[in-house]
Coordinates of C-alpha atoms in Angstrom, one line a residue:
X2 CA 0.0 0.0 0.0
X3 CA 0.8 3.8 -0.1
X4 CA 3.4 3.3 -2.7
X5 CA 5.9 6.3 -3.4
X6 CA 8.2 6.2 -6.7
X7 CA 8.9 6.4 -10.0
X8 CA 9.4 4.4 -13.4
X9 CA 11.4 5.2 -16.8
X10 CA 10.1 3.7 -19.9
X11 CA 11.1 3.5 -23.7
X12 CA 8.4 3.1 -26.5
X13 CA 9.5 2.8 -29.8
X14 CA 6.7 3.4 -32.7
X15 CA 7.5 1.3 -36.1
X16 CA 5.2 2.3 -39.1
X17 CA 5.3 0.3 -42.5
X18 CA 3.2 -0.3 -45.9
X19 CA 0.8 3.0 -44.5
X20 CA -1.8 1.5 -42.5
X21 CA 0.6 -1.1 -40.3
X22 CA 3.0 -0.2 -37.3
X23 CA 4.5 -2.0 -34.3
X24 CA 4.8 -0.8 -31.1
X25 CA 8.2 -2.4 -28.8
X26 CA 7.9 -0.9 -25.0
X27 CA 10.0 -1.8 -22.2
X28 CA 9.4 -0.6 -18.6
X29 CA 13.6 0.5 -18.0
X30 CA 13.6 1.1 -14.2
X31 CA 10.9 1.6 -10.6
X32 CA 12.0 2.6 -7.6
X33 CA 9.9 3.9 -4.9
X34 CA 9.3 2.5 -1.2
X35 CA 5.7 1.5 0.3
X36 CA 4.4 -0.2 3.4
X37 CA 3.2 -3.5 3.4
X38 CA -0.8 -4.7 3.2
X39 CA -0.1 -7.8 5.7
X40 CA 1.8 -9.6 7.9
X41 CA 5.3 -11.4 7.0
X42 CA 7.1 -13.8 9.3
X43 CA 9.3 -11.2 10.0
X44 CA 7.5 -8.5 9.5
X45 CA 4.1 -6.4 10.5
X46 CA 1.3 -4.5 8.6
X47 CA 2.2 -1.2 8.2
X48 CA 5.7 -1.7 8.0
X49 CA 8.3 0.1 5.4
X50 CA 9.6 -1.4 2.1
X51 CA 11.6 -0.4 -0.3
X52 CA 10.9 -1.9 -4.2
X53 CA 13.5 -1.6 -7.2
X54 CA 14.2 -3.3 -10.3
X55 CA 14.6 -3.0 -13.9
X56 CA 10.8 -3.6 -14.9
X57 CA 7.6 -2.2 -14.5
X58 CA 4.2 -3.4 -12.4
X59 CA 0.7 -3.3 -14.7
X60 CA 2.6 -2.8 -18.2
X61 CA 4.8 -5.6 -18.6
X62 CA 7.7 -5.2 -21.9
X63 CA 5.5 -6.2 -25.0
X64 CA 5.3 -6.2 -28.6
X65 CA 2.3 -4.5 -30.2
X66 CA 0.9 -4.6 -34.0
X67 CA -1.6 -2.1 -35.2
X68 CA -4.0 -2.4 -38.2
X69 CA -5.7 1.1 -39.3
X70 CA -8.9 0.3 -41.2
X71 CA -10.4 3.5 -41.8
X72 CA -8.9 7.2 -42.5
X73 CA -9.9 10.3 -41.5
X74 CA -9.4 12.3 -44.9
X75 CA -11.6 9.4 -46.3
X76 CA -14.2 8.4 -43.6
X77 CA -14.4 11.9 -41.0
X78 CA -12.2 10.0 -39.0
X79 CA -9.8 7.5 -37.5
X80 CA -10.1 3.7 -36.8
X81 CA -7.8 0.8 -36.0
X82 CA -6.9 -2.6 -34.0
X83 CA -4.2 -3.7 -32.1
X84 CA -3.2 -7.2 -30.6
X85 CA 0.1 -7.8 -28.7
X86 CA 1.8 -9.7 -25.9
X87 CA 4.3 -8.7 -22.7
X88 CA 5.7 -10.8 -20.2
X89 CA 8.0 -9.2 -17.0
X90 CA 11.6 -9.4 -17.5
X91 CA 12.7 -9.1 -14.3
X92 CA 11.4 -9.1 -10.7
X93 CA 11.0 -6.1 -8.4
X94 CA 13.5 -6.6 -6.1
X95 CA 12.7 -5.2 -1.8
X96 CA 14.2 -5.4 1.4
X97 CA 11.8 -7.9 3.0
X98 CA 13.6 -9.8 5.5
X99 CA 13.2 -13.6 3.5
X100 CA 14.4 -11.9 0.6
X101 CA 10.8 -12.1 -1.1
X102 CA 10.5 -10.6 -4.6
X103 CA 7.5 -8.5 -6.1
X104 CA 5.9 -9.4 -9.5
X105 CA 8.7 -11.2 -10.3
X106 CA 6.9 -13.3 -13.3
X107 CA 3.8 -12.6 -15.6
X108 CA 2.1 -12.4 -19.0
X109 CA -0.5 -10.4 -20.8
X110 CA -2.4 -10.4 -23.6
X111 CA -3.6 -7.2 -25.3
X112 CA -6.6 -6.6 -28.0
X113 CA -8.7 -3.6 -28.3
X114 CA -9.7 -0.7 -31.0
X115 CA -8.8 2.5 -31.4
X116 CA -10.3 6.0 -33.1
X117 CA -9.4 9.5 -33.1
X118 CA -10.8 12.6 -35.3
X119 CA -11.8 16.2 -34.9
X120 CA -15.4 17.4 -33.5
X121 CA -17.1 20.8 -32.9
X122 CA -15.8 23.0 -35.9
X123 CA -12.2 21.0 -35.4
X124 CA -11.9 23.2 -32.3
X125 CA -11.2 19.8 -30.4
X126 CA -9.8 16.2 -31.8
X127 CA -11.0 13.0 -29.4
X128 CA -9.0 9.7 -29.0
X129 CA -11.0 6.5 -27.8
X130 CA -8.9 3.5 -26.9
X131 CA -11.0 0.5 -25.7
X132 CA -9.1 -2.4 -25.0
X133 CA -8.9 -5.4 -23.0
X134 CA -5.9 -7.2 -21.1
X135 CA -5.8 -10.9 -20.0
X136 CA -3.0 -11.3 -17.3
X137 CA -1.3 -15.1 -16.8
X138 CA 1.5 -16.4 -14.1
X139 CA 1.4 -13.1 -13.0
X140 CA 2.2 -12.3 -9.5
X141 CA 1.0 -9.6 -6.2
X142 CA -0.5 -7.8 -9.5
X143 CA -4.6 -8.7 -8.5
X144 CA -6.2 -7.0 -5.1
X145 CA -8.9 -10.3 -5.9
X146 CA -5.8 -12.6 -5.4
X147 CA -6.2 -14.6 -8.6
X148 CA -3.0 -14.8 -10.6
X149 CA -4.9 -14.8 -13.8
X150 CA -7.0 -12.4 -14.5
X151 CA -8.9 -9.7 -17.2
X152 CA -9.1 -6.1 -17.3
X153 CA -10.6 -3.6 -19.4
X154 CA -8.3 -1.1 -20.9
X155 CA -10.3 2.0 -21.7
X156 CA -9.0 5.6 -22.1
X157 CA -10.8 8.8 -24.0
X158 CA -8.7 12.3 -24.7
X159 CA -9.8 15.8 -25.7
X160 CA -7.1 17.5 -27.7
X161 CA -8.0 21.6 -27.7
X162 CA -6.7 24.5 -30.1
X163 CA -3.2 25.7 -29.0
X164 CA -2.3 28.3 -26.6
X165 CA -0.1 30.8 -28.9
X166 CA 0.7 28.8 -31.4
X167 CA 2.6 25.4 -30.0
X168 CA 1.3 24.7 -26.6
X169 CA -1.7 22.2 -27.1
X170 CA -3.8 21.8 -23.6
X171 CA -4.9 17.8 -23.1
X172 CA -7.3 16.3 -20.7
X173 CA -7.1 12.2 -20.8
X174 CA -9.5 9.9 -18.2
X175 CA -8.0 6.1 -18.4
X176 CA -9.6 2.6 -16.8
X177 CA -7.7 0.1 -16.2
X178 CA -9.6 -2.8 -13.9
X179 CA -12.4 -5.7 -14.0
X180 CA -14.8 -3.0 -12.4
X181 CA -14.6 -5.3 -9.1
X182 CA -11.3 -6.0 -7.2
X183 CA -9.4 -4.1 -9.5
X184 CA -10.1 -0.5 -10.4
X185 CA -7.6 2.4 -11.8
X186 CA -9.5 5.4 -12.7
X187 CA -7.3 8.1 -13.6
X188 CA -7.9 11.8 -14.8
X189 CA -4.5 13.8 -16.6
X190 CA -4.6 17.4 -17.1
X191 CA -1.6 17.5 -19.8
X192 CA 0.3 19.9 -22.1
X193 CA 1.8 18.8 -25.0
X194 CA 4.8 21.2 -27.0
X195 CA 5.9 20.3 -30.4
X196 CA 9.5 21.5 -29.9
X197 CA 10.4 20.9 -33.2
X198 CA 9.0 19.0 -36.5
X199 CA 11.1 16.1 -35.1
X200 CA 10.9 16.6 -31.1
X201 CA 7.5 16.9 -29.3
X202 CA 7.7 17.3 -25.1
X203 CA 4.4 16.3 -23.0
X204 CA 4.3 16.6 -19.4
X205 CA 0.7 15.8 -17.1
X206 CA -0.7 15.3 -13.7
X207 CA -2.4 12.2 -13.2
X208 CA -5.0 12.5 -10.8
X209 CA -6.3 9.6 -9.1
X210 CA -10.4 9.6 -8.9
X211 CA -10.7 6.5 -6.1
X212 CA -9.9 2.8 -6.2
X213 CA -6.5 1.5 -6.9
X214 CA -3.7 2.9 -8.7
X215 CA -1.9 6.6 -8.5
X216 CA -3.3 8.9 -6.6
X217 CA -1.5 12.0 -7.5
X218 CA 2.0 12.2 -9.4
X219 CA 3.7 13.8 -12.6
X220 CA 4.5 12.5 -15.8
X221 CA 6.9 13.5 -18.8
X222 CA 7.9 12.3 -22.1
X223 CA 10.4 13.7 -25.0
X224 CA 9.3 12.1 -28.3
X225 CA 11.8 11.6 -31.3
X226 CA 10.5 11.3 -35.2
X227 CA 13.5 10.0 -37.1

């Protein structure tokens, strides 16, 4: 419970014959330190840990490949599927007494839809994702206990007109849970700046709204086209 830290990624974007792209991501590094949600041999509820390791928690290293079906210069709009795998590299490593490691195995399936395209006069473009996860050998990962288990994947984004000419103003809600043991409901205010034609920064605030998950923490990215 009451965990405090931070994790580095890398996600690498491969597009090919116009309407195909894979997606490689890998979860580089968390850190952070929480307290524990029961008893251990050695130790009680409520105690300290500290977690690291070279992986992530939820999104596990995975290889993605996207289909888009539809166009928006042709159709009003966007529409694509993806389907991919992920497994966990490595384990989370803490300072529990017996040495016990956290999420240190796993697998997930990935399959979902996605659209994007302008509304209102173009004043605002919308992103849908809605996808669904199916977690296997996974490991501390469900609150229900079961080491295999689904979750829906949703998230929804408003993308308004720029302030001054570069500074576009996002607002993102994600879901990630089985809308019973598992629930990550997630609102992020974010700013996106196109640095360059070839360099875009984001930065946002993800605010937890209840259930599992963040509560409150900061986010940034630096995006290369090459």
């Amino acid at each position: 419970d009451e965990f405090d830290g931070w994790t580095a990624d890398l996600d690498l974007t491969i597009p090919f014959m116009d309407r195909f792209q894979l997606r490689v991501y890998v979860p580089v590094y968390t850190k952070g330190d929480a307290t524990l949600a029961e008893d251990t041999l050695w130790e009680k509820k409520g105690d300290s840990i500290d977690i690291d390791g070279w992986t992530g928690v939820y999104d596990f290293a995975s290889l993605t490949f996207e289909h888009q079906l539809m166009f928006e210069d042709r159709n009003r709009f966007n529409l694509g599927y993806y389907a991919g795998v992920g497994t966990s590299l490595k384990p989370l490593d803490t300072d529990l007494t017996n040495g016990d490691k956290y999420n240190h195995r796993g697998r997930v399936a990935m399959l979902g839809i996605n659209t994007d395209g302008h509304a209102w006069g173009d004043k605002v473009r919308l992103l849908g994702n809605f996808g669904f996860r199916y977690y296997w050998e996974s490991d501390d990962l469900n609150p229900g206990g079961s080491d295999t288990f689904g979750a829906a994947d949703f998230k929804g984004a408003m993308v308004f007109q720029p302030w001054g000419e570069k500074l576009y103003p996002v607002l993102e809600l994600t879901y990630l849970g089985d809308f019973g043991d598992l629930n990550v409901i997630t609102l992020q205010p974010e700013l996106v700046y196109p640095i360059s034609e070839r360099f875009e920064l984001r930065g946002a605030v993800p605010i937890g709204l209840g259930g599992d998950g963040n509560q409150l923490g900061v986010t940034g990215q630096l995006g290369w086209l090459f």
